[in-house]
Tab-separated table of C-alpha atoms and ligand atoms in Angstrom:
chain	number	residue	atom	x	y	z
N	107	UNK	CA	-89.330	160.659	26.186
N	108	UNK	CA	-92.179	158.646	27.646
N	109	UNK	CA	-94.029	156.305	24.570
N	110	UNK	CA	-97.840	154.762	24.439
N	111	UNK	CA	-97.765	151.018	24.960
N	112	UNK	CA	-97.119	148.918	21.932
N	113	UNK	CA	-100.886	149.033	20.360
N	114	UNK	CA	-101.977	146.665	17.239
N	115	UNK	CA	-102.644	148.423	14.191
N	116	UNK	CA	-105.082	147.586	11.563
N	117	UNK	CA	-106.446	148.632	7.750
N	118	UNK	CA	-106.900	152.243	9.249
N	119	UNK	CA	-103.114	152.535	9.844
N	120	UNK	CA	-102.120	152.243	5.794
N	121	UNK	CA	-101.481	155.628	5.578
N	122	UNK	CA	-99.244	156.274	8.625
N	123	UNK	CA	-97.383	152.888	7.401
N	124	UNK	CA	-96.669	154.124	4.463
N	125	UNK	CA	-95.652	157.329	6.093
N	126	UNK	CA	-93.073	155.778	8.311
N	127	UNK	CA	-91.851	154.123	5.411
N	128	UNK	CA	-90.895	157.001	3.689
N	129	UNK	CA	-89.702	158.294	6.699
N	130	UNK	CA	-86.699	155.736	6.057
N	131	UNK	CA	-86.317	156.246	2.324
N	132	UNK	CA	-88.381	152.957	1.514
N	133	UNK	CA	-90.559	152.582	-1.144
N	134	UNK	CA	-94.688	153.495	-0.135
N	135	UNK	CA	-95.472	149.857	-0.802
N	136	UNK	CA	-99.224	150.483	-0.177
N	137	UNK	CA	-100.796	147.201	-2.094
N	138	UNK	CA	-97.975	144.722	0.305
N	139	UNK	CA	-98.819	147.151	3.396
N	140	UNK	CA	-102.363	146.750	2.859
N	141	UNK	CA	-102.086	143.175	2.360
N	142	UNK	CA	-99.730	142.658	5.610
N	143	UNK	CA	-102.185	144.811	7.774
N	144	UNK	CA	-105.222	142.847	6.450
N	145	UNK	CA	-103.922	138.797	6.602
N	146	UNK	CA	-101.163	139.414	9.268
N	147	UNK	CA	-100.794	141.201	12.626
N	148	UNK	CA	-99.509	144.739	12.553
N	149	UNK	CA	-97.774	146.744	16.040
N	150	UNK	CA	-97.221	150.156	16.454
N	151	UNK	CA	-96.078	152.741	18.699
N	152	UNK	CA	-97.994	155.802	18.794
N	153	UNK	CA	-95.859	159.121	17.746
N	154	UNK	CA	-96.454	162.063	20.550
N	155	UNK	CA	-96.250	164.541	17.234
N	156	UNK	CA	-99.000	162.281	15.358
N	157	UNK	CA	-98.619	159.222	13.389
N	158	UNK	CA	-96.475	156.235	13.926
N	159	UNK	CA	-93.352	156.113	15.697
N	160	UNK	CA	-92.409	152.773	14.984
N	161	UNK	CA	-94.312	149.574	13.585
N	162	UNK	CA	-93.238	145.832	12.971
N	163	UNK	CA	-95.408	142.957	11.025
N	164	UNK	CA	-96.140	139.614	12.576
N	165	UNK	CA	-97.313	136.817	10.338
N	166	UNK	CA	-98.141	133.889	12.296
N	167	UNK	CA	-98.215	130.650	10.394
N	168	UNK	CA	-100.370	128.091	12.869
N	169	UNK	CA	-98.650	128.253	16.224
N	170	UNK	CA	-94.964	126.597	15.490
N	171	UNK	CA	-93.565	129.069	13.095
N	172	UNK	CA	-93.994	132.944	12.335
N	173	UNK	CA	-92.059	135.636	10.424
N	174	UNK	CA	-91.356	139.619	11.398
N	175	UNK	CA	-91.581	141.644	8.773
N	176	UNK	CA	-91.480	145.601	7.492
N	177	UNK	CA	-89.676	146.851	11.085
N	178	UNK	CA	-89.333	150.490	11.440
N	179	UNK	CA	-88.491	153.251	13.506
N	180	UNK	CA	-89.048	156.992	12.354
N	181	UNK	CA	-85.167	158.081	12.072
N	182	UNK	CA	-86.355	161.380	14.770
N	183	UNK	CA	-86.915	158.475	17.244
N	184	UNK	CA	-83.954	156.120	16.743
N	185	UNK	CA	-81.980	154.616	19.430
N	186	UNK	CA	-84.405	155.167	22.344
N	187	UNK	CA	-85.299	151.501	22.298
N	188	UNK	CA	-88.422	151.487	20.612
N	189	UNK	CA	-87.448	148.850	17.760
N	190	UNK	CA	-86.173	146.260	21.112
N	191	UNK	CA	-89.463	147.203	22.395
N	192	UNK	CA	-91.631	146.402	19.560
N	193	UNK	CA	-89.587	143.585	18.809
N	194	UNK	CA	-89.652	141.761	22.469
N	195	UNK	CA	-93.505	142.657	22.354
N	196	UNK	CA	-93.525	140.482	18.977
N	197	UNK	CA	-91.721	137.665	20.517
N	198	UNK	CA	-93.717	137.619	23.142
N	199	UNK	CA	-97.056	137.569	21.056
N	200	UNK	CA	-95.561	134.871	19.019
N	201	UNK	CA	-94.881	132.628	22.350
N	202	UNK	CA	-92.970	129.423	21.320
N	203	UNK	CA	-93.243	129.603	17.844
N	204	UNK	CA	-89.819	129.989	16.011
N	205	UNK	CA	-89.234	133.292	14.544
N	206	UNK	CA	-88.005	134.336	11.150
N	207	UNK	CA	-86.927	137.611	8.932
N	208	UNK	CA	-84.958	138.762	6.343
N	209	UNK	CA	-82.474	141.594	8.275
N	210	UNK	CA	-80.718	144.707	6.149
N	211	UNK	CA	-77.781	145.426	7.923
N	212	UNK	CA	-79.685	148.300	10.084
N	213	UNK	CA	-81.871	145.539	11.565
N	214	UNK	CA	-79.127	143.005	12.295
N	215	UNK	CA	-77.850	144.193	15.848
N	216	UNK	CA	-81.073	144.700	17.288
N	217	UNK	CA	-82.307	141.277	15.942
N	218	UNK	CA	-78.704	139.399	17.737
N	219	UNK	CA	-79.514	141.474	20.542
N	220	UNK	CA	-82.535	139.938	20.989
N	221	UNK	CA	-81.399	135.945	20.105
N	222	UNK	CA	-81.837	135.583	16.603
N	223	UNK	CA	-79.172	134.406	14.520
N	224	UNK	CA	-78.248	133.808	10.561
N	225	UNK	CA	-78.669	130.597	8.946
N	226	UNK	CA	-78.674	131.706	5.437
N	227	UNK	CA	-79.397	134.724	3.142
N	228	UNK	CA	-81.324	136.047	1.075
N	229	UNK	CA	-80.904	137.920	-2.371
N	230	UNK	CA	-82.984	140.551	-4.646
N	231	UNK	CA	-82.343	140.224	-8.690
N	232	UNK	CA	-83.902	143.249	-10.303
N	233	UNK	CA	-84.423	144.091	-13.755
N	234	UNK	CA	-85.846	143.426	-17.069
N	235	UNK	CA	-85.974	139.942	-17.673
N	236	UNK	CA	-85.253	138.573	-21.497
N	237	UNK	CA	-85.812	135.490	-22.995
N	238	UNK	CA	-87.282	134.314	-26.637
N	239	UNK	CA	-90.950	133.371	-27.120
N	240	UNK	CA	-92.239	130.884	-26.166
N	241	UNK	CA	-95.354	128.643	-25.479
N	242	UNK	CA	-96.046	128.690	-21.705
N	243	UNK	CA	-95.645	125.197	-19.723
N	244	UNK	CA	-97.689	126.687	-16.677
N	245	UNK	CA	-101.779	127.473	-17.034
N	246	UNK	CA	-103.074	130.583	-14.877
N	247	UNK	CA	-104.403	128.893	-11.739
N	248	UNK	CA	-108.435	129.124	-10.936
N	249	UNK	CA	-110.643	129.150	-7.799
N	250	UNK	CA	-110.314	125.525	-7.363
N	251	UNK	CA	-106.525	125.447	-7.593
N	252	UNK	CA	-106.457	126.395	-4.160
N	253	UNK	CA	-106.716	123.699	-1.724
N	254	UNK	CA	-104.348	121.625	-3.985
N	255	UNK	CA	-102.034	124.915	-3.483
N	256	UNK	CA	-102.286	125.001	-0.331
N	257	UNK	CA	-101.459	121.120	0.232
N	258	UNK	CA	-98.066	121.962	-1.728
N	259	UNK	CA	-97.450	124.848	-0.080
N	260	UNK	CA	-97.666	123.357	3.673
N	261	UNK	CA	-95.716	120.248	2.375
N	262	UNK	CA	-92.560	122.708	1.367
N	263	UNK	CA	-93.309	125.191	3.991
N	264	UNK	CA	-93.716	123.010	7.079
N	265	UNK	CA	-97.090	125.241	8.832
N	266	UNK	CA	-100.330	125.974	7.229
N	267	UNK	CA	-100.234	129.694	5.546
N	268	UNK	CA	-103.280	129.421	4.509
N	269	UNK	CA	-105.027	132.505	5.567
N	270	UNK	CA	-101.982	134.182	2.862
N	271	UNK	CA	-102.203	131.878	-0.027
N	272	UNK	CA	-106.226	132.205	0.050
N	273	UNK	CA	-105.085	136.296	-0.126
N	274	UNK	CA	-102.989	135.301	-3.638
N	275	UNK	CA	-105.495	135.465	-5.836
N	276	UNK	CA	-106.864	139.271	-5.396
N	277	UNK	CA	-103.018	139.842	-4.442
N	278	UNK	CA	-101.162	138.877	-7.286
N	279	UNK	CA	-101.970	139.735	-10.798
N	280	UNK	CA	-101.076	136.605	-12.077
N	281	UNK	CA	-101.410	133.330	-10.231
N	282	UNK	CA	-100.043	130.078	-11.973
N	283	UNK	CA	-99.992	125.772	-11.929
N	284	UNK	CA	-97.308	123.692	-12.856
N	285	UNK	CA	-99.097	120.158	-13.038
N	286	UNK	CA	-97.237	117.254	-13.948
N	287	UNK	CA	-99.019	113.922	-15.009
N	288	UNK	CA	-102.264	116.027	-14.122
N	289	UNK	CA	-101.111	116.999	-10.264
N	290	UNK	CA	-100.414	120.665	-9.197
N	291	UNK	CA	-96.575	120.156	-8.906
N	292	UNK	CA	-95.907	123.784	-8.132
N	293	UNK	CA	-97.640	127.427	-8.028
N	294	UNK	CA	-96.100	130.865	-8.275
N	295	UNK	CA	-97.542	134.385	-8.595
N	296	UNK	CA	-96.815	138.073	-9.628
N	297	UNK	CA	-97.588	141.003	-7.777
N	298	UNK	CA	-97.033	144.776	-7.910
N	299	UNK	CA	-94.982	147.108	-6.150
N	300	UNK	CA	-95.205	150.330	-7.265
N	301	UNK	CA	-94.034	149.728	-10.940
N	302	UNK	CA	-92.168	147.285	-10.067
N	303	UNK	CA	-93.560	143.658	-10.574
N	304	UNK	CA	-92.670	141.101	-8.053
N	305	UNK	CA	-92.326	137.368	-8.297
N	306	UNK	CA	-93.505	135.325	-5.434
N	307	UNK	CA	-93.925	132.813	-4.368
N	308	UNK	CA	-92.278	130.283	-6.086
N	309	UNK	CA	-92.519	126.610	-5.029
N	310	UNK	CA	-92.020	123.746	-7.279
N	311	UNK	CA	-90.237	120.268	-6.825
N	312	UNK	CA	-87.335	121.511	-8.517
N	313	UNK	CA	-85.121	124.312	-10.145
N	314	UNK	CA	-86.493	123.019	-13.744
N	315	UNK	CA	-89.963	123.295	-12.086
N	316	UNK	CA	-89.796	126.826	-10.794
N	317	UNK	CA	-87.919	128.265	-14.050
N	318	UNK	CA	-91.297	127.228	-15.553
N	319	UNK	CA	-93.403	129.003	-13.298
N	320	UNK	CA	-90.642	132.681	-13.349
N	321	UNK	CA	-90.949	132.262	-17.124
N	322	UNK	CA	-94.289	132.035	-18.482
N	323	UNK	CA	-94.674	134.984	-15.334
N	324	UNK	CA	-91.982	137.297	-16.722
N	325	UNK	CA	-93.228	136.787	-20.388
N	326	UNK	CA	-96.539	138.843	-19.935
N	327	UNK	CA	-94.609	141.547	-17.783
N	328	UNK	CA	-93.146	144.551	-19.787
N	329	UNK	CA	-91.460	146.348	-17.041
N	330	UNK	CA	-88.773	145.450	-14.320
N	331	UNK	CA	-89.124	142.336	-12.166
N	332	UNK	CA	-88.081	141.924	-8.328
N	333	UNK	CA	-87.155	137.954	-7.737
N	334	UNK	CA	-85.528	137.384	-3.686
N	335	UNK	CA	-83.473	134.020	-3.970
N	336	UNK	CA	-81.504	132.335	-1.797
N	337	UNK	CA	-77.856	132.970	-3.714
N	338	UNK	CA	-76.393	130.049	-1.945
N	339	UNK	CA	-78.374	127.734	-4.278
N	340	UNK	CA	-77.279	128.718	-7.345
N	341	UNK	CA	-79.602	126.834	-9.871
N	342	UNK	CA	-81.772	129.801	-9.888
N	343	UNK	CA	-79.724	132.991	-9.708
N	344	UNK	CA	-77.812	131.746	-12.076
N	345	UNK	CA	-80.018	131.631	-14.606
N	346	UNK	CA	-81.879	135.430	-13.458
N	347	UNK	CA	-78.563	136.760	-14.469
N	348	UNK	CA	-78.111	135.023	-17.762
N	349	UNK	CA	-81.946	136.324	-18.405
N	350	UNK	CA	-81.238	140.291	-17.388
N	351	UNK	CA	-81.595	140.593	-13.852
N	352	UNK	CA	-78.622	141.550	-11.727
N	353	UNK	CA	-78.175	141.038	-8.203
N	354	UNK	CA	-79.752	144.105	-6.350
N	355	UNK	CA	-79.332	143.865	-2.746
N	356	UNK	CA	-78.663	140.921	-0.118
N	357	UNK	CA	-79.995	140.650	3.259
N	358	UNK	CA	-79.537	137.805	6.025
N	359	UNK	CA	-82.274	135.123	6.779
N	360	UNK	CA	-82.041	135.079	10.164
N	361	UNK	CA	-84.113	132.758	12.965
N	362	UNK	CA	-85.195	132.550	16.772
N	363	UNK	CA	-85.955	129.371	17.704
N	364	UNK	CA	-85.981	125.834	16.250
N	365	UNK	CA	-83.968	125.432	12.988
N	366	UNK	CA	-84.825	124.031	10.447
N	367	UNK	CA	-88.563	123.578	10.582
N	368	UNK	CA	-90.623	120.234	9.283
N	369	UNK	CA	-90.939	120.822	5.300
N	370	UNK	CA	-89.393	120.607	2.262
N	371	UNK	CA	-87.824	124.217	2.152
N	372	UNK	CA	-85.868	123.519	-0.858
N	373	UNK	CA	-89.014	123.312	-2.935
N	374	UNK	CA	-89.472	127.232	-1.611
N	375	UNK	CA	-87.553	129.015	-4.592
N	376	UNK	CA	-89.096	132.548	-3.412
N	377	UNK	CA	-91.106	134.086	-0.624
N	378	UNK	CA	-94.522	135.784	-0.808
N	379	UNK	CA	-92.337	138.718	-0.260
N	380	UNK	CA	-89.351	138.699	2.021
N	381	UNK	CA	-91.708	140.640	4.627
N	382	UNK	CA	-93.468	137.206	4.998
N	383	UNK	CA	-91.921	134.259	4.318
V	407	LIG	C1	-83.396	149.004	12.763
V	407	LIG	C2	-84.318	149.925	13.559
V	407	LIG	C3	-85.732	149.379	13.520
V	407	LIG	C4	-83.813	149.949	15.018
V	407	LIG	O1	-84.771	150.655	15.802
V	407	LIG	P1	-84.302	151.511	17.060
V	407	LIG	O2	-85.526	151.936	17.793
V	407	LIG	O3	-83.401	152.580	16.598
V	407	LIG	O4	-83.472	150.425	17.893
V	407	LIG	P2	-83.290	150.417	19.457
V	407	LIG	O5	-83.056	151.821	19.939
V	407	LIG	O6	-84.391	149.677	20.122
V	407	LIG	O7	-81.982	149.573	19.558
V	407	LIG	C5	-81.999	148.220	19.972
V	407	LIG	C6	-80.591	147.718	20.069
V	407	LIG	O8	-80.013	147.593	18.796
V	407	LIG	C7	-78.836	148.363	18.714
V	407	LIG	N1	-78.892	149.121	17.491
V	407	LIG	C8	-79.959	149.738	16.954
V	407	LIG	N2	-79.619	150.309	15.766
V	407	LIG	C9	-78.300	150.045	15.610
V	407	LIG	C10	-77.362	150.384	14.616
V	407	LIG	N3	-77.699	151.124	13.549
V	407	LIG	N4	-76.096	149.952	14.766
V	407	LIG	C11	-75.731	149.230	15.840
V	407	LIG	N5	-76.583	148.873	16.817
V	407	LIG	C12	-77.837	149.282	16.698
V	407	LIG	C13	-78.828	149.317	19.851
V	407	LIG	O9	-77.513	149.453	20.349
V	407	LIG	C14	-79.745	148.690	20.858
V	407	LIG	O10	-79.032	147.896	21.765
V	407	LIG	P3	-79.112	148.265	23.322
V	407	LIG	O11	-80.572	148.222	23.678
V	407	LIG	O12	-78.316	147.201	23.977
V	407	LIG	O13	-78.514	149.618	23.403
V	407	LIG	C15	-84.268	151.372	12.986
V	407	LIG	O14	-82.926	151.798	12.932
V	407	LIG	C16	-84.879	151.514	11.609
V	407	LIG	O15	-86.080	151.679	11.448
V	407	LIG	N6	-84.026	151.472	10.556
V	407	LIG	C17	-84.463	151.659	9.177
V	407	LIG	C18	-85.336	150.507	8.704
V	407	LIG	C19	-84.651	149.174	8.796
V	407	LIG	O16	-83.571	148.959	8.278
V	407	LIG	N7	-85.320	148.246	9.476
V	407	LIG	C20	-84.823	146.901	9.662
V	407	LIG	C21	-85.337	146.038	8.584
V	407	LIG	S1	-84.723	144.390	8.737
């Protein structure tokens, strides 16, 4: 079977996104797709029976680092070398920049295949998450937050991802401040996914820091949470068990290119979502 060239997909595509996600048994995901085909750079192939064959997220953060995100192949067109395809067409897009993702264990031998490898991994705590009352430590953030944000952000994260964080506030239903001795020390948000509320980012200069910022987000949410932490650093998932959540799924953080990038990542407690970063 002959396909259409790889061809970038826009706002227009949501629905066949979401359609291709079902395809696979994941969840529709329509306010992250949106948000992914809006701020980042969407591929797809073109199905010869309508809709999308396969698709793959780039988010490029300036021009030394970018993630992959949200890869999929309709299961009626698997192993015919369309994900290698849309994935070399990525790498190539994303030129020398080093390359990161979160891989299930479907994605994994296409993403060795094509040089990446694990450094680390990542895991998702669901659940309802308990703890007593009390007064938050953390103030929402407002409009002028951001550039502060964004200063603390770059410093953990090592590349300006910007054009996302400026996204955060009509994102995330809840975007908050740490400050310490009247600085922004750290920043986290809460976002929905179908009814399931997810917490990210998280960046703060320390485990103490970012249990702030997870708390005084968890105490206005009544349903389940989704929190993606790195389990090899236990300060945090730790603590998400003793509070309700229990460890969900795992997946491994894996990289093309230059490891480890400029940047404090240990001040990065949780990704926007672990299709970005
Ligand atoms: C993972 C996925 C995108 C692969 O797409 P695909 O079009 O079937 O992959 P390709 O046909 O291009 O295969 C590329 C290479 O990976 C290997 N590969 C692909 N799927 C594999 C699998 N399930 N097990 C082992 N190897 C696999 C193939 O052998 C192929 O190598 P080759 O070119 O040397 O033969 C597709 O299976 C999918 O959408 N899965 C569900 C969603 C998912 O898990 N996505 C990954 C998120 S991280």
């Amino acid at each position: 079977m002959v396909f259409p060239p790889v061809r970038r997909l826009g706002p227009d595509d949501l629905p066949a996104c979401v359609a291709l996600a079902l395809d696979r048994g994941w969840l529709p995901e329509e306010h992250k797709w949106a948000l992914l085909l809006r701020a980042a750079e969407g591929y797809g192939v073109d199905a010869p029976d309508g809709g999308l064959a396969g698709a793959v997220v780039l988010a490029r953060y300036g021009t030394t680092l970018a993630s992959v995100g949200m890869m999929l192949v309709a299961a009626r067109f698997g192993r015919r070398g369309l994900g290698r395809a849309l994935l070399a067409h990525l790498l190539n897009v994303a030129g020398d920049a080093t390359v990161f993702l979160t891989a299930t264990t479907y994605g994994r031998p296409l993403y060795e295949k094509l040089g990446f490898r694990t450094v680390g991994r990542s895991a998702t705590f669901t659940g309802r998450f308990h703890q007593k009352a009390r007064r938050p430590a953390t103030r929402p953030a407002v409009r002028e937050d951001l550039p502060a944000v964004i200063d603390i952000d770059t410093a953990a994260f090592g590349a300006d991802r910007g054009p996302f964080l400026r996204e955060l506030p009509e994102f995330t239903t809840q975007l908050r401040v740490l400050e310490t001795e009247g600085r922004i020390t750290g920043y986290a948000g809460a976002w929905p996914n179908g009814n399931i509320t997810v917490i990210g980012p998280v960046i703060a200069l320390d485990a103490a820091g970012a249990r702030l910022l997870i708390s005084d987000l968890a105490a206005t949410v009544a349903g389940p949470l989704r929190l993606d932490l790195d389990p090899d650093r236990d300060e945090l998932p730790a603590w998400a068990r003793a509070h309700g959540l229990r460890h969900a799924a795992e997946t491994a953080f894996m990289v093309h290119g230059t490891w480890p990038p400029p940047g404090r990542r240990d001040q990065i407690y949780a990704p926007i979502t672990v299709a970005l970063s």
